[in-house]
Amino acid sequence: MARVLIVDDAAFTRRMLTDMVGAKHEICGEACNGLEAIEKYKLLKPDIVTMDITMPEMHGIDAMEVILDYDGNAKVLICSALGHRQKVLEAMKKGARDFVVKPFQKEQILDAITRILQ
């Protein structure tokens, strides 16, 4: 069981991810923007972070880069809309471990987390 930090600006998506991921893993926290994600990462030290790309305050890719500078072993799963394909590719080049495209299914999320943790 991994400790997971859920990061998305939409409360509905955070709730949905919490329900999906919480069935197999511990949800250690949530964040609604990139700045909060960085603070929560440092405080909670999760095993994995699900990260949206487009958020207020600080985008997910920028937050991921700060988290990776802080902890080079951080595991980030990008969860973003198909319309952000170029941004997803950018995130993968900058250190994201995997990605899932919104709207996603429970098994897609859980499979991606399993792959990242192996």
mmCIF file of C-alpha atoms in Angstrom, residues 2 6 15 32 34 39 42 70 85-86 99:
data_model
loop_
_atom_site.group_PDB
_atom_site.id
_atom_site.type_symbol
_atom_site.label_atom_id
_atom_site.label_comp_id
_atom_site.label_asym_id
_atom_site.label_seq_id
_atom_site.Cartn_x
_atom_site.Cartn_y
_atom_site.Cartn_z
ATOM 1 C CA ALA A 2 1.466 3.314 -1.127
ATOM 2 C CA ILE A 6 -3.697 13.833 -4.972
ATOM 3 C CA ARG A 15 -12.777 13.307 -4.813
ATOM 4 C CA CYS A 32 -5.511 22.175 -5.238
ATOM 5 C CA GLY A 34 1.138 23.482 -7.618
ATOM 6 C CA GLU A 39 4.277 22.233 0.511
ATOM 7 C CA LYS A 42 7.633 18.205 1.726
ATOM 8 C CA TYR A 70 13.770 18.626 -3.706
ATOM 9 C CA ARG A 85 -0.914 16.089 -25.214
ATOM 10 C CA GLN A 86 2.097 18.342 -25.807
ATOM 11 C CA PHE A 99 0.485 9.604 -17.329
#
